[in-house]
Rosetta silent file (secondary structure, phi, psi, omega in degrees, C-alpha in Angstrom):
SEQUENCE: XXXXXXXXXXXXXXXXXXXXXXXXXXXXXXXXXXXXXXXXXXXXXXXXXXXXXXXXXXXXXXXXXXXXXXXXXXXXXXXXXXXXXXXXXXXXXXXXXXXXXXXXXXXXXXXXXXXXXXXXXXXXXXXXXXXXXXXXXXXXXXXXXXXXXXXXXXXXXXXXXXXXXXXXXXXXXXXXXXXXXXXXXXXXXXXXXXXXXXXXXXXXXXXXXXXXXXXXXXXXXXXXXXXXXXXXXXXXXXXXXXXXXXXXXXXXXXXXXXXXXXXXXXXXXXXXXXXXXXXXXXXXXXXXXXXXXXXXXXXXXXXXXXXXXXXXXXXXXXXXXXXXXX
SCORE:     score description
SCORE:     0.000 S_00000001
   1 L     0.000  150.360 -164.741  197.038   43.364   15.412 S_00000001
   2 E  -113.942  147.714  137.837  195.988   41.024   18.344 S_00000001
   3 L    86.714   -1.291 -136.222  194.345   42.599   21.393 S_00000001
   4 L   -93.860  154.178  173.846  194.970   46.158   20.412 S_00000001
   5 E   -79.324   90.183 -175.156  192.872   48.851   22.381 S_00000001
   6 E   -84.333  166.902  142.434  190.486   50.482   19.843 S_00000001
   7 E  -132.285  156.914 -161.509  187.809   53.411   19.641 S_00000001
   8 E  -134.906  129.049  159.382  185.120   53.226   17.271 S_00000001
   9 E  -125.256  107.303 -176.843  182.906   55.736   16.084 S_00000001
  10 E   -79.723   78.405 -154.384  179.901   53.891   14.637 S_00000001
  11 L  -109.721  137.396  160.103  178.207   56.842   12.615 S_00000001
  12 L   -38.883  -42.861  175.624  175.290   56.460   10.383 S_00000001
  13 L   -95.124  -22.711 -177.811  177.604   57.816    7.593 S_00000001
  14 E  -175.537  147.663 -160.109  181.043   56.493    8.300 S_00000001
  15 E  -124.802  135.236 -170.314  182.588   54.458   10.723 S_00000001
  16 E  -129.649  123.586  168.304  186.278   55.260   12.434 S_00000001
  17 E  -124.663  133.981  171.650  188.538   53.270   14.242 S_00000001
  18 E  -115.502  145.824  162.469  191.222   54.928   16.339 S_00000001
  19 E  -124.008  137.633 -159.311  194.387   53.706   17.992 S_00000001
  20 L   -68.201  -39.105  158.104  196.429   55.740   20.275 S_00000001
  21 L   -20.715  -67.047 -162.274  199.569   54.219   18.551 S_00000001
  22 L  -121.767  -22.023  153.475  198.580   55.270   14.797 S_00000001
  23 E   110.628 -119.315  173.542  195.822   57.715   15.642 S_00000001
  24 E  -112.427  138.401 -174.123  192.996   57.180   13.259 S_00000001
  25 E   -93.222  -25.979 -175.197  193.343   54.161   11.355 S_00000001
  26 E  -130.742  112.277  168.984  190.156   53.355    9.483 S_00000001
  27 E  -116.154   82.407 -158.776  187.952   55.922    7.764 S_00000001
  28 E  -132.888  162.016  156.997  185.257   54.210    5.824 S_00000001
  29 E   -47.104  162.386 -177.588  181.374   54.804    4.606 S_00000001
  30 L  -113.223   65.175  173.992  178.965   52.733    7.109 S_00000001
  31 L  -114.246  158.986  153.714  177.703   50.596    3.696 S_00000001
  32 E  -134.557  125.139  167.012  177.847   47.165    3.658 S_00000001
  33 E   -70.898  124.374  167.214  177.496   45.057    0.087 S_00000001
  34 E  -129.335  147.872  171.683  175.588   41.541    0.283 S_00000001
  35 E   -86.135  120.981 -165.721  174.683   38.803   -2.225 S_00000001
  36 L   -78.664  -56.219  169.194  171.154   38.254   -1.054 S_00000001
  37 L   -29.924  -64.921 -171.526  171.326   34.940   -2.697 S_00000001
  38 L   -98.581  -20.702  176.286  173.929   33.432   -0.695 S_00000001
  39 L    82.743  -41.665  136.560  174.131   36.124    2.180 S_00000001
  40 L    11.494  111.133 -162.381  177.844   36.573    1.660 S_00000001
  41 E   -94.486  148.613 -176.917  179.105   40.137    2.135 S_00000001
  42 E  -103.405  -25.830 -157.544  181.061   41.460   -1.110 S_00000001
  43 E   170.892  141.533  140.240  182.538   44.759    0.223 S_00000001
  44 E  -105.558  159.717  178.476  182.263   47.161    3.050 S_00000001
  45 L    45.330 -134.937 -144.893  182.803   50.768    3.428 S_00000001
  46 H   -49.594  -71.341 -172.736  184.348   52.664    0.341 S_00000001
  47 H   -32.979  -66.547 -163.126  184.077   49.674   -2.209 S_00000001
  48 H   -54.801  -48.542  175.530  180.477   49.107   -0.811 S_00000001
  49 H   -38.531  -81.546  174.384  179.493   52.854   -1.031 S_00000001
  50 L   -26.133   -2.913 -153.733  180.515   52.954   -4.605 S_00000001
  51 L  -130.639  -36.611 -154.705  177.906   49.948   -5.626 S_00000001
  52 L   -53.212  125.067 -141.795  174.880   52.111   -4.153 S_00000001
  53 L    19.082   44.970 -171.519  172.248   52.167   -6.873 S_00000001
  54 L  -133.765  -18.167 -153.589  174.588   50.458   -9.552 S_00000001
  55 L   -92.205  175.052  171.090  174.331   46.735   -8.583 S_00000001
  56 L   -76.319 -178.407  170.494  172.153   43.627  -10.058 S_00000001
  57 L   -37.595  -64.025 -162.000  169.501   42.040   -8.390 S_00000001
  58 L  -103.068   21.499  161.347  170.786   40.109   -6.754 S_00000001
  59 E  -132.853  128.384 -174.969  173.274   42.313   -4.826 S_00000001
  60 E  -106.629  113.633  175.824  172.263   44.871   -2.356 S_00000001
  61 E   -90.987  134.782  179.259  174.484   47.763   -0.534 S_00000001
  62 E  -128.163  149.731  164.913  172.592   48.837    2.510 S_00000001
  63 L   -99.032  110.431 -154.028  173.501   51.419    4.884 S_00000001
  64 L   -76.964   -2.415 -164.035  172.897   48.962    8.349 S_00000001
  65 E  -136.184  129.653 -178.673  172.514   52.280   10.905 S_00000001
  66 E  -109.595  122.118  165.048  169.741   54.786   10.965 S_00000001
  67 L    61.939   17.427  170.749  169.345   57.783   12.955 S_00000001
  68 L   107.709  -28.399 -173.851  172.767   57.000   15.132 S_00000001
  69 E  -119.492  141.958 -152.456  171.434   53.117   15.691 S_00000001
  70 E   -75.894  121.914 -169.482  171.452   50.130   14.315 S_00000001
  71 L   -99.508  -23.095  174.406  168.619   49.306   12.087 S_00000001
  72 L  -103.346   76.164 -145.190  169.986   46.233   10.562 S_00000001
  73 H   -79.827  -28.455  161.678  171.366   44.277   13.186 S_00000001
  74 H   -59.640  -29.741 -172.386  172.950   40.956   10.773 S_00000001
  75 H   -79.369  -31.890 -170.441  174.297   43.706    7.956 S_00000001
  76 H   -91.737  -12.604  152.743  176.117   45.908   10.852 S_00000001
  77 H   -58.462  -51.414 -177.049  177.501   42.632   12.527 S_00000001
  78 H   -82.464   -4.507  163.494  178.698   41.625    9.209 S_00000001
  79 H   -79.194  -49.621  172.161  180.057   44.915    8.251 S_00000001
  80 H   -31.032  -64.889 -176.437  181.766   45.647   11.581 S_00000001
  81 H   -53.126  -33.346 -170.131  183.569   41.944   11.227 S_00000001
  82 H   -85.487  -67.517 -151.494  184.571   42.434    7.262 S_00000001
  83 H   -56.228  -38.801 -150.818  186.018   46.157    8.155 S_00000001
  84 H   -90.408  -13.081  173.270  188.093   44.683   11.397 S_00000001
  85 H   -85.926  -12.592 -163.994  189.324   41.668    9.051 S_00000001
  86 H  -102.870  -33.508  170.239  190.150   44.215    6.368 S_00000001
  87 L   -81.524   -3.562  171.452  192.470   46.129    9.165 S_00000001
  88 L    68.224   25.297  152.724  194.026   42.664   10.041 S_00000001
  89 L   -77.105  130.344  159.127  192.140   43.284   14.045 S_00000001
  90 E  -134.298  138.237 -166.306  191.626   40.444   16.039 S_00000001
  91 L    47.264   40.280 -160.225  190.004   40.571   19.411 S_00000001
  92 L   -72.132 -163.806  148.025  190.120   43.752   19.845 S_00000001
  93 E  -121.289  131.939 -160.755  188.988   45.801   23.303 S_00000001
  94 E  -118.214  145.236 -179.729  186.827   48.383   22.422 S_00000001
  95 E  -131.272  132.751 -163.406  185.409   51.555   23.479 S_00000001
  96 E  -108.512  144.735 -175.421  182.364   52.648   21.160 S_00000001
  97 E   -91.028  170.389 -170.690  180.783   56.027   21.313 S_00000001
  98 E  -146.880  142.470  173.448  176.666   55.817   21.398 S_00000001
  99 L   -77.271  133.466  169.025  174.338   58.676   21.086 S_00000001
 100 L    -5.009  -39.709 -177.319  173.217   60.533   24.050 S_00000001
 101 L   -90.922    2.198 -162.745  169.293   59.628   23.316 S_00000001
 102 L   -82.867  139.396  170.351  169.924   55.618   23.177 S_00000001
 103 L   -70.251  170.702  163.708  167.704   53.351   24.927 S_00000001
 104 H   -67.632    7.021 -162.453  169.383   50.334   26.453 S_00000001
 105 H   -96.860  -56.693  163.605  168.265   48.337   24.212 S_00000001
 106 H   -33.258  -37.933  175.840  169.792   50.272   21.472 S_00000001
 107 H   -76.468  -26.753 -173.470  173.086   50.057   23.301 S_00000001
 108 H   -67.863  -33.372 -170.952  172.866   46.372   24.021 S_00000001
 109 H   -84.457   -5.322  163.410  172.526   46.015   20.247 S_00000001
 110 H   -73.496  -71.936  176.252  175.463   47.807   19.608 S_00000001
 111 H   -62.828  -10.545  163.154  177.704   46.019   21.843 S_00000001
 112 H   -79.005  -27.968  157.489  176.439   42.636   20.683 S_00000001
 113 H   -53.071  -46.198  165.251  177.214   43.519   17.461 S_00000001
 114 H   -57.371  -61.638  176.907  180.775   44.211   18.325 S_00000001
 115 H   -46.369  -41.015 -162.345  181.079   41.054   20.188 S_00000001
 116 H   -59.790  -49.412 -170.794  179.376   39.120   17.348 S_00000001
 117 L   -71.186   -1.785 -174.350  182.065   40.559   15.225 S_00000001
 118 L   100.025   15.440  166.771  185.143   39.617   17.353 S_00000001
 119 L   -81.033  168.867 -155.503  185.744   42.217   19.849 S_00000001
 120 L   -98.195  -60.495 -177.958  187.395   40.935   23.448 S_00000001
 121 E  -133.665  161.574  172.018  185.625   43.590   25.490 S_00000001
 122 E  -147.204  119.993  177.933  183.432   46.402   24.594 S_00000001
 123 E  -104.195  175.981 -176.084  182.737   49.739   26.816 S_00000001
 124 E  -137.749  139.980  176.378  180.547   52.616   26.152 S_00000001
 125 E  -137.252  166.485 -179.931  180.800   56.423   26.154 S_00000001
 126 E   -80.281  146.542  171.071  178.375   59.320   25.201 S_00000001
 127 H   -53.407  -46.907  178.728  179.060   61.025   21.988 S_00000001
 128 H   -61.467  -43.543  160.599  179.116   64.277   23.503 S_00000001
 129 H   -32.986  -58.881  176.097  181.480   63.529   26.058 S_00000001
 130 H   -71.422  -23.931  171.786  183.963   61.846   23.298 S_00000001
 131 H   -55.550  -54.840 -176.865  183.671   64.744   20.865 S_00000001
 132 H   -51.696  -51.097 -174.502  184.954   67.013   23.887 S_00000001
 133 H   -62.127  -26.462  178.028  187.661   64.749   24.449 S_00000001
 134 H   -69.487  -25.179 -141.204  188.736   64.430   20.655 S_00000001
 135 L  -120.077   -7.659  170.784  188.499   68.173   20.383 S_00000001
 136 L    83.265   17.583  168.766  191.184   68.405   23.263 S_00000001
 137 L  -118.394  140.045 -144.514  188.935   70.119   26.181 S_00000001
 138 L   -63.299   65.807 -172.304  189.294   69.701   29.979 S_00000001
 139 L   -83.171   10.297 -178.036  185.844   67.522   30.368 S_00000001
 140 L   -95.666  -10.723 -178.993  187.361   66.351   33.876 S_00000001
 141 L   -65.898   82.324 -157.166  186.909   69.900   34.902 S_00000001
 142 L   -77.425   99.369 -103.337  184.187   71.361   36.600 S_00000001
 143 L  -175.599  143.361  134.706  183.756   73.583   33.452 S_00000001
 144 L   -84.239   99.719  177.945  180.833   73.967   30.979 S_00000001
 145 E  -122.025  140.440  161.862  181.874   72.916   27.394 S_00000001
 146 E   -70.429   63.628 -145.173  179.185   72.856   24.692 S_00000001
 147 E  -104.959  158.230 -157.466  179.634   70.538   22.117 S_00000001
 148 E  -142.805   90.553 -165.455  177.031   70.531   18.705 S_00000001
 149 E  -110.773  135.482 -168.572  177.726   66.977   17.112 S_00000001
 150 E  -149.376  102.525  169.026  175.650   66.944   13.523 S_00000001
 151 L  -112.604 -158.075 -176.055  176.260   63.780   12.171 S_00000001
 152 L   -74.920  -37.845  159.137  174.748   61.858    9.478 S_00000001
 153 L  -100.733   12.368  161.186  171.717   60.601   10.938 S_00000001
 154 L  -171.573  161.934  167.893  171.109   62.588   14.092 S_00000001
 155 E   -86.775  158.911  170.569  172.446   65.914   16.414 S_00000001
 156 E  -140.387  129.419 -175.379  173.804   65.308   19.593 S_00000001
 157 E  -139.070   97.411  171.236  173.765   68.768   21.444 S_00000001
 158 E  -133.533  142.810  172.861  175.563   68.245   25.019 S_00000001
 159 E  -106.082  122.060 -164.254  176.892   70.405   27.953 S_00000001
 160 E  -115.672  108.973 -171.815  179.301   68.492   29.485 S_00000001
 161 L  -125.956  104.064 -172.726  180.874   69.218   33.161 S_00000001
 162 L    76.166   37.754  161.247  183.139   67.290   35.813 S_00000001
 163 L    71.373   33.888 -179.142  183.234   64.567   33.047 S_00000001
 164 L  -157.653  159.788 -164.667  179.704   63.715   32.806 S_00000001
 165 E   -86.303  138.991 -149.066  176.652   65.150   30.736 S_00000001
 166 E  -120.997  -49.109 -146.042  174.697   68.066   32.619 S_00000001
 167 E  -154.880  123.009  141.589  171.961   69.132   29.809 S_00000001
 168 E  -155.357 -175.548 -172.208  171.654   67.259   26.623 S_00000001
 169 E  -151.205  148.331 -178.302  169.575   66.558   23.576 S_00000001
 170 E  -151.058  137.459  170.998  169.568   64.126   20.395 S_00000001
 171 E  -135.927  148.145  176.250  167.453   64.686   17.688 S_00000001
 172 L   -62.919   52.111 -154.055  166.762   62.783   14.225 S_00000001
 173 L  -157.100  124.853  174.590  167.812   65.165   12.191 S_00000001
 174 L  -155.013 -157.767 -173.927  171.488   65.135   10.207 S_00000001
 175 L   -66.444  -35.378  161.508  173.207   65.073    7.137 S_00000001
 176 H   -75.065  -44.367  174.142  171.015   62.580    5.337 S_00000001
 177 H   -80.961   12.682  150.759  167.955   64.822    5.871 S_00000001
 178 H   -75.867  -44.011 -159.796  169.507   67.441    4.140 S_00000001
 179 H   -58.364  -57.289  169.941  170.639   65.135    1.354 S_00000001
 180 H   -35.485  -36.123 -163.796  166.658   64.226    1.402 S_00000001
 181 H   -84.470  -39.520 -171.711  165.394   67.533    1.330 S_00000001
 182 H   -79.323  -16.794  162.917  167.501   68.567   -1.498 S_00000001
 183 H   -76.851  -43.165 -179.524  165.881   65.559   -3.711 S_00000001
 184 H   -75.214  -20.764 -178.021  162.943   66.146   -2.947 S_00000001
 185 H   -75.174  -70.830 -179.146  163.122   69.871   -3.721 S_00000001
 186 H   -28.983  -43.503 -169.852  165.001   69.059   -7.039 S_00000001
 187 H   -70.426  -76.084 -146.191  161.923   66.459   -7.859 S_00000001
 188 H   -64.670  -47.154 -177.482  159.308   68.459   -6.750 S_00000001
 189 H   -88.217  -32.652 -175.373  160.745   71.692   -8.780 S_00000001
 190 H  -127.292    4.288  176.572  162.492   70.784  -11.888 S_00000001
 191 H    90.128   -1.392 -154.616  161.066   67.133  -12.242 S_00000001
 192 E  -106.071  132.146 -159.373  164.167   65.850  -11.971 S_00000001
 193 E  -107.404  136.983  171.616  164.971   62.319   -9.685 S_00000001
 194 L  -128.410  158.975 -174.803  168.909   62.439   -8.565 S_00000001
 195 L   -88.359  167.935  159.407  170.465   59.987   -6.418 S_00000001
 196 H   -35.090  -71.920  179.539  171.983   60.243   -2.633 S_00000001
 197 H   -49.802  -13.878 -178.669  175.323   60.707   -3.901 S_00000001
 198 H  -103.038  -27.908  177.183  174.505   63.417   -6.137 S_00000001
 199 H   -84.391  -44.396  168.849  172.434   65.551   -3.204 S_00000001
 200 H   -15.923  -69.695 -154.337  175.776   64.735   -1.350 S_00000001
 201 H   -57.866  -52.536 -179.042  177.387   66.486   -3.718 S_00000001
 202 H   -47.019  -51.382  178.636  175.156   69.401   -4.168 S_00000001
 203 H   -55.042  -57.650 -178.253  175.178   69.952   -0.273 S_00000001
 204 H   -61.664    0.365 -179.464  179.049   70.117   -0.191 S_00000001
 205 H  -113.908  -61.215  161.295  179.185   72.548   -2.992 S_00000001
 206 H  -120.609   18.634  166.020  176.733   75.238   -2.787 S_00000001
 207 L   -57.825  114.722 -147.587  175.070   74.332    0.045 S_00000001
 208 E  -151.393  142.140 -173.836  174.826   76.943    2.908 S_00000001
 209 L   -92.413  -27.164  177.694  173.085   77.737    6.166 S_00000001
 210 L   -56.427   93.833  178.415  174.053   81.370    5.697 S_00000001
 211 L   -30.490  -34.800 -167.595  170.843   82.997    3.766 S_00000001
 212 L  -101.511   27.392  166.269  173.465   85.731    2.319 S_00000001
 213 L   -46.359  137.772  169.504  176.023   82.855    1.116 S_00000001
 214 L   -80.628  157.809 -147.742  177.180   84.204   -2.167 S_00000001
 215 L   -98.233  111.936 -172.944  175.245   82.889   -5.060 S_00000001
 216 L  -126.691  160.554 -150.437  177.068   80.243   -6.642 S_00000001
 217 E  -143.766  155.362 -169.156  175.321   77.866   -8.839 S_00000001
 218 E  -145.889  139.700  176.130  176.133   73.774  -10.002 S_00000001
 219 E   -88.090  119.905 -159.761  175.143   71.772  -12.782 S_00000001
 220 E  -114.775  138.692 -177.936  173.310   68.601  -11.833 S_00000001
 221 E   -90.862  155.142  157.932  172.598   65.406  -13.700 S_00000001
 222 E  -171.271 -172.824  172.560  169.443   63.402  -13.337 S_00000001
 223 E  -102.234  127.583  175.850  166.624   61.504  -14.689 S_00000001
 224 E   -77.331  143.809  168.133  163.860   63.542  -16.103 S_00000001
 225 L   -66.572  -14.682 -171.568  160.588   62.568  -14.600 S_00000001
 226 L  -116.271  -66.842 -172.070  158.251   63.404  -17.351 S_00000001
 227 L   -73.361  -34.445 -167.374  160.288   62.048  -20.750 S_00000001
 228 L   106.853  -14.046  173.307  162.497   59.603  -18.713 S_00000001
 229 L   -81.219  161.865 -174.368  165.555   60.821  -20.186 S_00000001
 230 E   -69.562  169.937 -172.794  168.760   62.086  -18.800 S_00000001
 231 E  -164.922  154.825  176.805  168.588   65.829  -18.101 S_00000001
 232 E  -143.776  150.997 -165.594  170.903   68.732  -16.532 S_00000001
 233 E  -135.938  160.222  154.724  169.791   71.720  -14.787 S_00000001
 234 E  -116.959  131.210  171.713  171.773   74.479  -12.839 S_00000001
 235 E  -110.589  152.079 -145.925  171.083   74.949   -9.467 S_00000001
 236 E  -127.165  141.894 -174.450  171.875   78.268   -7.047 S_00000001
 237 H   -46.577  -44.352 -176.904  173.207   78.379   -3.581 S_00000001
 238 H   -74.959  -40.796  176.187  170.077   80.368   -2.402 S_00000001
 239 H   -47.390  -48.804 -169.291  167.501   77.569   -3.798 S_00000001
 240 H   -65.808  -30.448  173.712  169.588   74.853   -1.340 S_00000001
 241 H   -59.068  -40.046 -176.923  169.379   77.100    1.508 S_00000001
 242 H   -63.985  -34.178 -165.020  165.872   77.548    1.215 S_00000001
 243 H   -76.165  -47.626  173.977  165.079   73.378    0.600 S_00000001
 244 H   -47.574  -35.371 -179.098  167.948   72.656    3.638 S_00000001
 245 H   -50.386  -19.141 -166.396  166.068   75.056    6.051 S_00000001
 246 H   -99.674  -15.942  153.069  163.412   73.243    7.957 S_00000001
 247 H   -75.674  -23.150  168.350  166.203   70.607    9.087 S_00000001
 248 H   -67.410  -66.089 -175.597  168.288   73.688   10.218 S_00000001
 249 H   -38.337  -34.669 -171.932  165.536   75.201   11.978 S_00000001
 250 H   -88.841  -24.370 -168.459  165.019   71.731   14.048 S_00000001
 251 H   -67.649  -62.165  169.020  168.905   71.772   14.486 S_00000001
 252 H   -42.115  -57.110 -164.908  168.672   75.427   16.193 S_00000001
 253 H   -67.958  -53.327  168.226  165.548   74.560   18.040 S_00000001
 254 H   -44.961  -46.507  151.180  167.591   71.281   19.751 S_00000001
 255 H   -62.108  -40.062 -169.899  170.032   73.903   20.768 S_00000001
 256 H   -76.216   -6.983  168.326  168.475   76.586   22.487 S_00000001
 257 H   -66.868  -71.948 -172.958  166.393   73.685   24.254 S_00000001
 258 H   -22.834  -64.412 -154.909  169.639   72.362   25.965 S_00000001
 259 H   -51.443  -38.415 -175.842  170.978   75.828   26.603 S_00000001
 260 H   -71.006  -18.790  157.472  167.833   76.464   28.657 S_00000001
 261 L   -89.544   56.619  164.687  168.453   73.293   30.783 S_00000001
 262 L  -106.938  119.870 -177.352  171.821   74.542   31.635 S_00000001
 263 L   -45.579  139.614 -163.677  172.186   75.328   35.405 S_00000001
 264 H   -64.087  -39.581  167.845  172.743   79.452   35.710 S_00000001
 265 H   -28.382  -54.519  165.001  176.276   78.410   37.089 S_00000001
 266 H   -69.645  -63.465 -137.304  177.418   76.993   33.915 S_00000001
 267 H   -78.780  -34.612  161.456  175.859   79.355   31.707 S_00000001
 268 H   -59.177  -15.278 -172.470  178.627   82.029   32.184 S_00000001
 269 H   -75.795  -28.577  178.758  181.244   79.441   30.991 S_00000001
 270 H   -52.725  -82.828  167.505  179.232   79.049   28.110 S_00000001
 271 H    -9.045  -79.782 -169.117  179.411   82.719   27.440 S_00000001
 272 H   -66.936  -12.633 -153.659  183.101   82.837   27.676 S_00000001
 273 H  -118.418  -44.713  178.895  183.848   79.176   25.838 S_00000001
 274 L    82.779 -179.260 -178.106  181.190   79.272   23.425 S_00000001
 275 E  -105.594  131.730  162.469  180.047   76.107   21.348 S_00000001
 276 E   -91.135  145.150  155.900  182.388   73.317   19.127 S_00000001
 277 E  -104.383  138.685 -179.901  180.861   71.986   16.327 S_00000001
 278 E  -146.529  160.143  171.850  181.819   68.406   15.327 S_00000001
 279 L    98.930  168.828 -165.583  180.562   65.942   12.781 S_00000001
 280 H   -75.784  -21.852  160.902  180.428   66.070    8.905 S_00000001
 281 H   -59.439  -22.847  152.891  177.502   68.635    9.310 S_00000001
 282 H   -49.118   -4.996 -157.591  179.679   71.219   10.755 S_00000001
 283 H  -103.094    0.884  179.999  181.571   71.574    7.343 S_00000001
 284 L   -86.481  152.565  179.269  178.594   73.029    5.546 S_00000001
 285 E   -24.039   94.309  165.473  178.873   76.464    4.132 S_00000001
 286 L   108.764  -29.233 -167.755  178.096   79.585    6.732 S_00000001
 287 H   -54.318  -46.752  178.219  177.004   77.316    9.814 S_00000001
 288 H   -33.842  -59.991  173.340  179.184   79.024   12.059 S_00000001
 289 H   -50.346  -44.143 -169.878  178.129   82.428   11.512 S_00000001
 290 H   -62.475  -61.353 -165.278  174.388   81.466   11.144 S_00000001
 291 H   -92.934   -3.320  157.008  174.241   80.002   14.492 S_00000001
 292 H   -77.473  -36.553  133.933  176.371   82.643   16.191 S_00000001
 293 H   -10.602  -80.263 -176.670  174.043   84.664   14.855 S_00000001
 294 H   -64.335  -38.182 -155.220  170.967   82.958   16.143 S_00000001
 295 L  -106.717  -13.985 -159.438  172.248   82.161   19.535 S_00000001
 296 L    43.155   43.985 -170.119  174.478   85.072   20.413 S_00000001
 297 L  -122.603  133.077  145.435  176.944   82.588   21.801 S_00000001
 298 L   -20.810   92.712 -179.231  180.542   81.979   20.259 S_00000001
 299 E  -103.890  113.161  173.079  180.418   79.013   17.432 S_00000001
 300 E  -127.125  137.222  165.725  183.888   77.438   16.356 S_00000001
 301 E   -85.229  153.874  168.505  184.383   74.261   14.563 S_00000001
 302 L   -59.109  141.165  177.774  186.740   71.466   15.710 S_00000001
 303 L   -68.642  -18.587  157.366  190.055   71.401   13.562 S_00000001
 304 L  -133.742   97.119  151.695  188.796   67.340   12.311 S_00000001
 305 L   -65.647  -66.690  163.115  185.201   67.538   12.812 S_00000001
 306 L     1.881  -56.960 -172.013  185.304   64.343   11.471 S_00000001
 307 L  -131.470    9.129  165.243  187.416   62.356   13.457 S_00000001
 308 H   -55.647  -46.476 -179.610  186.945   64.174   16.833 S_00000001
 309 H   -77.127  -53.623  155.637  184.446   61.759   18.046 S_00000001
 310 H   -34.976  -47.998  155.393  186.804   58.493   17.325 S_00000001
 311 H   -24.963  -67.174 -165.272  189.624   60.338   18.619 S_00000001
 312 H   -59.358  -38.287  158.563  187.731   60.591   21.530 S_00000001
 313 H   -46.970  -64.427 -169.096  186.661   57.079   22.311 S_00000001
 314 H   -55.179  -61.275  176.790  190.125   56.123   21.713 S_00000001
 315 H   -49.384  -20.494 -155.934  191.561   58.719   24.459 S_00000001
 316 H   -68.600  -33.292 -152.013  188.625   58.245   26.873 S_00000001
 317 H   -74.431    9.345  166.093  190.353   55.089   28.501 S_00000001
 318 H   -98.771   -2.801  176.351  192.998   58.159   30.101 S_00000001
 319 L  -126.024   46.383  167.036  189.778   59.830   31.678 S_00000001
 320 H   -70.441  -44.225 -151.360  188.498   55.998   32.846 S_00000001
 321 H   -70.287  -64.346 -171.483  188.677   57.055   36.643 S_00000001
 322 H   -47.710  -65.047 -170.240  186.671   60.297   36.200 S_00000001
 323 H   -51.576  -35.911 -165.703  184.480   58.894   33.728 S_00000001
 324 H   -84.076  -27.054  162.871  183.668   56.108   35.888 S_00000001
 325 H   -48.294  -34.966  174.187  182.929   58.080   38.948 S_00000001
 326 L   -88.057    0.000    0.000  180.267   59.894   37.327 S_00000001
């Protein structure tokens, strides 16, 4: 595909490509495997994620984005180039989403990385606006829409009206922090060392934001820190809720803080329309019910929470006049 227009959701956990003709054409982890001796890229995406924690000394599998922004510029550039080549896309015109709390330097790094990877043109859009466009909500009307995008590295809370952000907050808390808290809990409580992939599996299987979630259990394998030998334990849902409660409290506080900044004329719309959840973190068991009880506002998850930001970036071209005016 040559000179095609694509939307990109460059996330901490996953990178997605969207085209109007074929919708989501690429959805793989934001991971790149590099040969440290030659500097060559060996794999990117799913293949690279499979290598995490399993590579020989001269091969390193890294996640070049941290907390929604580029932490390793060269690795990000190589990853994007490899992904575009994998999809046979040359010199695309790109619309990319960026966290609303990004600095001009961080946004410039994203733009330069895409241009270096082969993009012909790069335009940017704030993640909350892209998420609402992807969810099919009327962002170009003078009416409040609230989105909470819980990604891998950041949580974005935005109130959007007439195509622009009225109030927003971005915190460096997301799915990665939940995984880290689970790893630390298992290490401190059971003296068991587990990896990122195991922690993610625990979160998806028995993790819950609702303290009254039914008590499920899961067998977990890791390395005993005392003996150094493999060991299995059983983890219950109520334990995991306690382990991730700190990050959930930070997310709740960011939502409350953003709603407090909302103009009174738009508050009525929020009571009627509620809040929409997007991002991988919105798939945590019980999070809709828990948030709704805490803030007394209707909360619902988008139909395709992992894809709405990428879809919104691609569809943003339709809203270009109103977005440019804002």
